[in-house]
Amino acid sequence: MPKTYNIAVIPGDGTGPEVVAEGIKVLNAVSQKYGFKINLNYFNFGGDRYLKTGETLPEGAIEELKKYNAIYLGAIGHPDVKPGILEKGILLRLRFELDQYINLRPVKLYPGVECPLKDKGPEHIDFVVVRENTEGLYAGAGGVLKKGTPDEVAVQESINTRKGVERCIRYAFEYCKKRNKAKKLTLCGKTNVLTFAFDLWERTFYEVAKKYSDIKADYAHVDAITMWFVKNPEWFDVIVTDNMFGDIITDLGAMIQGGMGIAAGGNINPEGVSMFEPIGGSAPKYKGKNIINPLAAICAGGMMLEHLGEEKAGGCIEQAVMEVTGKHIKSLAAGQMGYTTTEVGDLVVDYVNKL
Ligand code: IPM
Ligand code: MN
């Protein structure tokens, strides 16, 4: 019997279903090639369902999703739903309740992809951000007093637990070791101002570092890191940081790797169910036009397979994507690829079969 993976698919909103369809096309091709099976089960969570039912996630959804080997997500976000409702009610709830405490975001410039940085090529841009994914400013701690009055007070607190910080840092060191490239792990923080939170991060970081003598433990302030991403991205190998800083620096990372059309990420619970997604959002204005770039979703599928232990199949997807960026598509931007969404998926499938 071939190995079978049960995947929960949440196509979601906007262009999510279109890019997920291409990702699944590629997953099917690669699973045939490498002799395993993927079983898909679709869930209609997202803005349309919310507008019809008033519900973000139905009762029992989390328990149901825990039964799968992984979750493959398109995008969450709907123009007719007030910002925050779907993000908090679906995406962040899944991350928190499935305890996906790592958000893994590779930043890699593929061949043929136009980079906005002068004189930088694929040899300069290849690093991975390990973003803490369940705490920090995202924890929702704080509150508001006297709302709507001139005396209004709003407090939003960053929650950093020793346990949460330590498991994230340990994951980052292990990841850096396994990646086996420059063997450098940079803690991205703000120890000069956030002297409570990043003191905890810094102490934990250097304590854990003692067990990894072959990895260079490095530190950079978050503001400085945005500067170095632009000036010297080749300095970085693996970066570990908190939830908010990770959110911000990975958008910058996505831009230097060519844009949202290629940026993929994994929400990882190493002991539980993980979820893989293109990080670009639902892009509602391109919905239904067959012009959105599916490569980020395809790469997210590759990351999912790697996480499931199908490293060869995951690597094959990445190779095929690199052939497509290097030899075919003109630009990563929607409508400017020189191909439709479905044609890009077909091209990747062709290379999967050829490689
Ligand atoms: C991301 C997104 C989310 C985040 C939003 C949609 C809640 O920006 O995945 O980076 O802030 O984490
Ligand atoms: Mn973000």
PDB file of C-alpha atoms in Angstrom, residues 3-10 19-42 70-74 275-278 294-318 320-321 344-353:
ATOM      1  CA  LYS A   3       1.850   5.908   1.861  1.00  0.00           C
ATOM      2  CA  THR A   4      -1.204   8.155   2.115  1.00  0.00           C
ATOM      3  CA  TYR A   5      -1.433  11.673   3.479  1.00  0.00           C
ATOM      4  CA  ASN A   6      -4.766  13.150   4.472  1.00  0.00           C
ATOM      5  CA  ILE A   7      -4.801  16.840   3.689  1.00  0.00           C
ATOM      6  CA  ALA A   8      -7.426  19.358   4.784  1.00  0.00           C
ATOM      7  CA  VAL A   9      -7.769  21.963   2.040  1.00  0.00           C
ATOM      8  CA  ILE A  10      -9.097  25.437   2.854  1.00  0.00           C
ATOM      9  CA  VAL A  19      -3.987  29.203  -6.617  1.00  0.00           C
ATOM     10  CA  VAL A  20      -4.863  26.196  -4.461  1.00  0.00           C
ATOM     11  CA  ALA A  21      -6.193  24.393  -7.540  1.00  0.00           C
ATOM     12  CA  GLU A  22      -2.802  24.808  -9.241  1.00  0.00           C
ATOM     13  CA  GLY A  23      -0.990  23.709  -6.100  1.00  0.00           C
ATOM     14  CA  ILE A  24      -3.071  20.552  -5.997  1.00  0.00           C
ATOM     15  CA  LYS A  25      -2.399  19.863  -9.645  1.00  0.00           C
ATOM     16  CA  VAL A  26       1.303  19.915  -8.826  1.00  0.00           C
ATOM     17  CA  LEU A  27       0.862  17.849  -5.633  1.00  0.00           C
ATOM     18  CA  ASN A  28      -0.966  15.192  -7.633  1.00  0.00           C
ATOM     19  CA  ALA A  29       1.776  15.088 -10.264  1.00  0.00           C
ATOM     20  CA  VAL A  30       4.549  14.822  -7.743  1.00  0.00           C
ATOM     21  CA  SER A  31       2.759  12.190  -5.646  1.00  0.00           C
ATOM     22  CA  GLN A  32       2.438   9.957  -8.700  1.00  0.00           C
ATOM     23  CA  LYS A  33       6.072  10.401  -9.500  1.00  0.00           C
ATOM     24  CA  TYR A  34       7.264   9.566  -5.982  1.00  0.00           C
ATOM     25  CA  GLY A  35       4.725   6.862  -5.232  1.00  0.00           C
ATOM     26  CA  PHE A  36       2.611   8.243  -2.421  1.00  0.00           C
ATOM     27  CA  LYS A  37      -1.042   9.245  -2.221  1.00  0.00           C
ATOM     28  CA  ILE A  38      -2.732  12.399  -1.087  1.00  0.00           C
ATOM     29  CA  ASN A  39      -6.323  12.358   0.055  1.00  0.00           C
ATOM     30  CA  LEU A  40      -7.991  15.753  -0.042  1.00  0.00           C
ATOM     31  CA  ASN A  41     -10.896  16.987   2.009  1.00  0.00           C
ATOM     32  CA  TYR A  42     -12.215  20.472   1.348  1.00  0.00           C
ATOM     33  CA  ALA A  70      -1.547  18.788   7.288  1.00  0.00           C
ATOM     34  CA  ILE A  71      -3.662  21.751   6.185  1.00  0.00           C
ATOM     35  CA  TYR A  72      -3.279  23.463   2.824  1.00  0.00           C
ATOM     36  CA  LEU A  73      -4.645  27.012   2.889  1.00  0.00           C
ATOM     37  CA  GLY A  74      -5.299  29.443   0.026  1.00  0.00           C
ATOM     38  CA  MET A 275      -0.696  24.537   7.875  1.00  0.00           C
ATOM     39  CA  PHE A 276       0.925  25.779   4.671  1.00  0.00           C
ATOM     40  CA  GLU A 277      -0.060  28.913   2.770  1.00  0.00           C
ATOM     41  CA  PRO A 278       1.027  31.461   0.196  1.00  0.00           C
ATOM     42  CA  PRO A 294       0.049  30.466  -8.324  1.00  0.00           C
ATOM     43  CA  LEU A 295       3.765  29.886  -7.638  1.00  0.00           C
ATOM     44  CA  ALA A 296       3.586  30.898  -3.959  1.00  0.00           C
ATOM     45  CA  ALA A 297       0.798  28.366  -3.378  1.00  0.00           C
ATOM     46  CA  ILE A 298       2.726  25.749  -5.342  1.00  0.00           C
ATOM     47  CA  CYS A 299       5.826  26.420  -3.219  1.00  0.00           C
ATOM     48  CA  ALA A 300       3.686  26.158  -0.055  1.00  0.00           C
ATOM     49  CA  GLY A 301       2.649  22.702  -1.274  1.00  0.00           C
ATOM     50  CA  GLY A 302       6.328  21.821  -1.642  1.00  0.00           C
ATOM     51  CA  MET A 303       7.022  22.993   1.913  1.00  0.00           C
ATOM     52  CA  MET A 304       4.114  20.861   3.108  1.00  0.00           C
ATOM     53  CA  LEU A 305       5.563  17.735   1.505  1.00  0.00           C
ATOM     54  CA  GLU A 306       8.976  18.430   2.958  1.00  0.00           C
ATOM     55  CA  HIS A 307       7.393  18.803   6.374  1.00  0.00           C
ATOM     56  CA  LEU A 308       5.579  15.485   5.911  1.00  0.00           C
ATOM     57  CA  GLY A 309       8.917  13.804   5.227  1.00  0.00           C
ATOM     58  CA  GLU A 310       8.603  13.689   1.431  1.00  0.00           C
ATOM     59  CA  GLU A 311      11.769  15.714   1.000  1.00  0.00           C
ATOM     60  CA  LYS A 312      12.532  14.523  -2.511  1.00  0.00           C
ATOM     61  CA  ALA A 313       9.050  15.384  -3.742  1.00  0.00           C
ATOM     62  CA  GLY A 314       9.215  18.795  -2.054  1.00  0.00           C
ATOM     63  CA  GLY A 315      12.625  19.442  -3.601  1.00  0.00           C
ATOM     64  CA  CYS A 316      11.295  18.410  -6.998  1.00  0.00           C
ATOM     65  CA  ILE A 317       8.545  21.028  -6.764  1.00  0.00           C
ATOM     66  CA  GLU A 318      11.101  23.690  -5.948  1.00  0.00           C
ATOM     67  CA  ALA A 320      10.352  22.725 -11.218  1.00  0.00           C
ATOM     68  CA  VAL A 321       9.377  26.193  -9.990  1.00  0.00           C
ATOM     69  CA  VAL A 344       1.740  28.354 -14.955  1.00  0.00           C
ATOM     70  CA  GLY A 345       0.443  25.329 -13.016  1.00  0.00           C
ATOM     71  CA  ASP A 346       0.696  23.215 -16.174  1.00  0.00           C
ATOM     72  CA  LEU A 347       4.266  24.371 -16.779  1.00  0.00           C
ATOM     73  CA  VAL A 348       5.300  23.334 -13.280  1.00  0.00           C
ATOM     74  CA  VAL A 349       3.618  19.936 -13.778  1.00  0.00           C
ATOM     75  CA  ASP A 350       5.546  19.493 -17.057  1.00  0.00           C
ATOM     76  CA  TYR A 351       8.855  20.056 -15.304  1.00  0.00           C
ATOM     77  CA  VAL A 352       7.856  17.787 -12.404  1.00  0.00           C
ATOM     78  CA  ASN A 353       7.341  15.028 -14.944  1.00  0.00           C
TER      79      ASN A 353
END
